[in-house]
Each structure stands twice: as structure tokens, then as C-alpha cells.
Amino acid sequence: MTRPNRIEIVEVGPRDGLQNETEHLSPAERVDLIEKLALAGLKQIEAGSFVSPRWVPQMAGSDVILESLRDRDDLRLPVLVPNMQGYENARAAGVREIAVFAAATESFSQKNINCSIDDSLQRFEAVCRQALADNVRIRGYISCVLGCPYEGEVDPANVVRISRDLLQLGCSEISLGDTIGVGTPDKARALIEACATEVGIDRISAHFHDTYGQALANILACIEAGVTTVDTAIGGLGGCPYA
């Protein structure tokens, strides 16, 4: 397949990159980071998370970040929301785009958010319904699409089904995450081809961790398969505490 002539970058460093760091940046420092990323030319920057600071203290003050950047109409600044309370807090801070999440395996879903995959999707029904009513864009994440720390290899059919479910909830884009970095170019390409049939290649974003040095090769394979949106994290920051 011919490679696309343009790639959209979604920079997730200020959220996904920082959420597992032992040193916590203040909201002001995170605003400064986002401003500098924007100055470098990035237009889509994940700004924070409205998960309880008791669980993810690194993301405390995400409301301050959104309020500080409220006038940046030139930027897309999605934030992760875990439930309706998180959505309402984000909405009060002026959010225009949110992200919701699911896992590709039952074991990871239980470890990460203490519920099954289907239950997690049901939890987001009210959130997505309200977001759509508020004209707030929704991005969907799926973790462990190419491997799970508890179950090993993942059936691509599971990823396809969850992708379809997220689209039905109202997600405009699905980010497929190789959370533990075990993917290979061949497996990445096969997954993209399977999902593209059901989801549409223009709605897929590639999200790879570089645990075994395969991220760039996997991203290239996805681009060659037609993907035009890629998640990145400044300085290679990132990782999941449950992986």
C-alpha cells in the first residue's frame, strides 16, 4: 500500500507520559510543557486526566490546565475521563474533547479498573451520551491490543469487537495501544488490517510502547497499512502501572 503523504500526531506525553512518573509536575509546569509542545508545531496534545488524584496524583490539577488553556482554540486538548463525575469536572473546566478507555483482555481490565470489559463499556455509556449532547469529541483507547501481561497473546477479534463497541458509543477515533510493547511489525499490520475492515482505517490511531525496541518498526508497519494518525510521547515517557 502507498504510504500516506501526511501523518497526524497525537502527543500524549502530558498525560500518558507523566502519569507513572515518580516526580510530579505542578499544573503550571504541565501548562508550560503543553505550550512548548504547541510551539514545536503539535496541534493535538493530551492535556491531563480527571481520574481521582488519590489514584493518580500525577494528574492532580488537570482542571487548572484546561482553564489555563481555554483560549487555545488552535489546539485539540483531550483529557481522560473515567466516569460521569470526571466528565462533569472536565466539562466545568471547559473541555472540548475527552478520551475513554477499555482493555483487550478481561484480566487487564480487572487489574486496571476492577471490572470486566463489558462493564467498563457500560460505565461509559452515560458519559459518551452526555459528551455527544454537549458537542464534545470522544477518543477511545484500547490497551493490550497485541499482548497482555496476564493472558499473553490477544485474539485480534477481541480488539475488533471492542473497537466496534467504542464506535457505537460515539468515539470518532480508536487508539490501539501495544501497552507492554510485545508487538511485531507483522502482528501490528495484521491487527490494523482486521480492524480497518470493521472500523475504517481513517478512525484508527497507532499507539506503541518501546519496551523491546520495536515501536518505530511497528509504527512504520501501521503507516504502510494505511494508518494516518500516530500517538507519541515526548522523550519516550510513558508506561502503565498495571503492565
XYZ file of C-alpha atoms in Angstrom:
243
model
C 0.000 0.000 0.000
C 1.146 3.533 -0.757
C 2.221 5.431 2.314
C 0.109 8.476 3.221
C 1.686 11.857 2.489
C 0.610 13.284 5.835
C 0.596 11.867 9.387
C -1.377 13.355 12.277
C 0.430 13.229 15.621
C -1.400 12.983 18.937
C 1.089 13.883 21.677
C 0.150 12.049 24.880
C 3.183 12.910 26.997
C 1.486 15.390 29.354
C -0.970 12.669 30.403
C 0.047 9.143 29.458
C 3.712 10.048 29.665
C 3.618 11.665 33.109
C 1.026 9.538 34.882
C 3.554 6.932 36.009
C 6.456 9.246 36.868
C 7.664 9.411 40.468
C 8.341 13.144 40.210
C 5.107 15.099 39.968
C 4.929 18.244 37.856
C 2.725 21.086 39.013
C -0.200 22.206 36.836
C 1.790 25.315 35.902
C 4.733 23.175 34.771
C 2.426 20.975 32.725
C 0.818 24.012 31.088
C 4.304 25.217 30.192
C 5.104 21.800 28.695
C 1.935 21.874 26.592
C 2.671 25.404 25.407
C 6.164 24.350 24.339
C 4.833 21.279 22.539
C 2.393 23.540 20.704
C 5.232 25.892 19.839
C 7.019 22.917 18.270
C 4.042 22.514 15.936
C 1.883 19.914 17.669
C -1.860 20.544 17.435
C -3.278 17.554 19.333
C -1.937 17.258 22.875
C -3.482 15.125 25.610
C -3.683 17.595 28.469
C -4.500 15.522 31.544
C -6.793 13.115 33.310
C -9.825 13.517 35.548
C -9.163 10.295 37.424
C -9.231 10.804 41.196
C -5.896 12.265 42.397
C -5.948 9.625 45.127
C -5.307 7.046 42.411
C -3.195 9.103 40.013
C -1.715 12.051 41.939
C 0.445 12.986 38.946
C -2.704 14.233 37.197
C -3.993 16.435 40.018
C -4.906 19.898 38.784
C -5.996 18.877 35.287
C -8.897 21.307 35.667
C -6.400 24.132 36.175
C -4.624 23.107 32.971
C -7.798 23.206 30.896
C -8.818 26.531 32.381
C -5.365 27.957 31.668
C -5.590 26.845 28.031
C -9.260 27.658 27.498
C -8.452 30.285 24.847
C -6.241 27.971 22.755
C -8.812 27.307 20.050
C -5.976 26.267 17.743
C -5.290 23.159 19.832
C -7.133 19.919 20.485
C -6.626 19.098 24.158
C -8.330 15.806 25.050
C -8.418 14.628 28.659
C -9.029 11.147 30.022
C -12.270 10.724 31.971
C -13.120 7.546 33.948
C -16.759 8.217 34.823
C -19.550 10.796 34.853
C -18.074 12.688 37.796
C -14.819 13.038 35.915
C -16.696 14.202 32.842
C -18.660 16.808 34.771
C -15.448 18.149 36.316
C -13.802 18.298 32.902
C -16.822 19.984 31.384
C -16.800 22.641 34.100
C -13.168 23.346 33.181
C -14.072 23.891 29.530
C -13.213 20.542 27.950
C -13.845 20.151 24.216
C -12.551 16.597 23.783
C -12.420 13.583 26.086
C -10.914 10.113 25.967
C -12.442 6.913 27.326
C -10.709 3.577 27.624
C -11.081 -0.194 27.563
C -8.769 -3.196 27.623
C -8.468 -6.030 25.133
C -8.359 -8.724 27.839
C -10.503 -9.438 30.880
C -7.505 -9.849 33.191
C -6.030 -6.469 32.345
C -9.432 -4.812 32.642
C -9.842 -6.226 36.146
C -6.332 -5.181 37.210
C -6.599 -1.706 35.704
C -10.157 -0.645 36.552
C -11.596 -3.507 38.629
C -14.335 -4.556 36.241
C -14.964 -6.625 33.132
C -14.613 -5.280 29.611
C -18.375 -5.187 29.088
C -18.922 -3.454 32.430
C -16.310 -0.842 31.562
C -18.074 -0.082 28.291
C -21.421 0.159 30.066
C -19.918 2.641 32.530
C -19.024 4.912 29.638
C -22.463 4.867 28.009
C -23.790 7.798 30.060
C -20.506 9.694 29.722
C -20.465 9.366 25.949
C -24.139 10.160 25.615
C -23.687 13.393 27.565
C -20.495 14.279 25.703
C -22.247 13.920 22.360
C -25.119 16.077 23.622
C -22.559 18.709 24.657
C -20.810 18.521 21.263
C -17.663 17.191 22.953
C -15.485 14.977 20.770
C -14.667 11.463 22.078
C -11.493 9.444 21.570
C -11.320 5.766 22.537
C -8.299 3.860 23.836
C -7.844 0.097 23.865
C -4.973 -1.305 25.942
C -3.001 -4.512 25.373
C -4.052 -4.990 21.757
C -1.012 -7.122 20.871
C -0.226 -8.752 24.181
C -1.303 -8.884 27.813
C 0.962 -9.278 30.873
C -1.550 -11.753 32.333
C -3.010 -13.593 29.336
C -0.259 -13.457 26.722
C -1.271 -13.154 23.066
C -4.508 -11.362 22.259
C -7.055 -12.504 19.703
C -7.459 -9.715 17.116
C -11.186 -10.493 17.056
C -11.431 -9.178 20.627
C -9.851 -5.889 19.569
C -12.163 -5.612 16.577
C -15.234 -6.180 18.759
C -14.208 -3.604 21.364
C -13.315 -1.099 18.651
C -16.769 -1.526 17.184
C -18.358 -1.100 20.622
C -16.430 2.132 21.229
C -17.542 3.498 17.872
C -21.131 2.708 18.778
C -20.665 4.708 21.990
C -19.712 7.696 19.864
C -15.925 7.613 19.625
C -14.628 9.289 16.493
C -11.195 7.654 16.724
C -9.783 4.484 18.280
C -6.214 4.408 19.578
C -4.863 0.852 19.545
C -2.267 0.502 22.279
C 0.537 -2.059 22.496
C 0.747 -1.458 26.236
C 3.568 -3.873 27.032
C 5.474 -3.402 23.794
C 5.455 -7.010 22.610
C 4.107 -6.295 19.136
C 5.990 -7.028 15.933
C 5.507 -5.402 12.522
C 3.731 -8.438 11.090
C 1.328 -8.680 14.030
C 0.747 -4.925 14.027
C -0.050 -4.952 10.316
C -2.420 -7.908 10.691
C -4.268 -6.193 13.535
C -4.651 -2.969 11.584
C -5.994 -4.849 8.580
C -8.502 -6.715 10.777
C -9.709 -3.537 12.479
C -9.816 -1.476 9.297
C -12.443 -3.787 7.844
C -14.835 -3.088 10.721
C -13.745 0.347 11.937
C -12.311 2.133 8.923
C -8.629 2.913 8.546
C -9.243 6.650 8.948
C -10.519 6.105 12.504
C -7.509 4.179 13.784
C -4.524 5.596 15.655
C -1.375 3.593 16.417
C -0.017 3.702 19.979
C 3.160 1.679 20.645
C 5.384 1.337 23.685
C 9.076 0.759 23.003
C 9.698 -1.877 25.681
C 11.629 -4.147 23.311
C 12.758 -1.555 20.786
C 10.022 -2.347 18.264
C 7.861 0.790 18.441
C 9.227 2.573 15.372
C 9.162 -0.568 13.239
C 5.595 -1.255 14.339
C 4.508 2.311 13.602
C 6.022 2.082 10.125
C 4.130 -1.157 9.508
C 0.888 0.543 10.538
C 1.565 3.531 8.291
C 2.255 1.181 5.393
C -1.104 -0.451 6.177
C -2.807 2.926 5.807
C -2.858 4.413 9.318
C -2.556 8.211 9.258
C -2.667 9.021 12.998
C 0.074 8.100 15.475
C 0.341 8.673 19.218
C 3.673 9.958 20.542
C 5.119 10.863 23.951
C 7.849 13.448 24.399
C 11.160 11.932 25.446
C 9.741 8.427 25.284
C 7.852 8.983 28.537
C 5.127 6.566 29.482
C 4.135 3.197 30.741
C 1.289 1.624 32.647
C 1.493 0.820 36.375
C -0.585 -2.324 35.778
C 1.626 -3.675 32.998
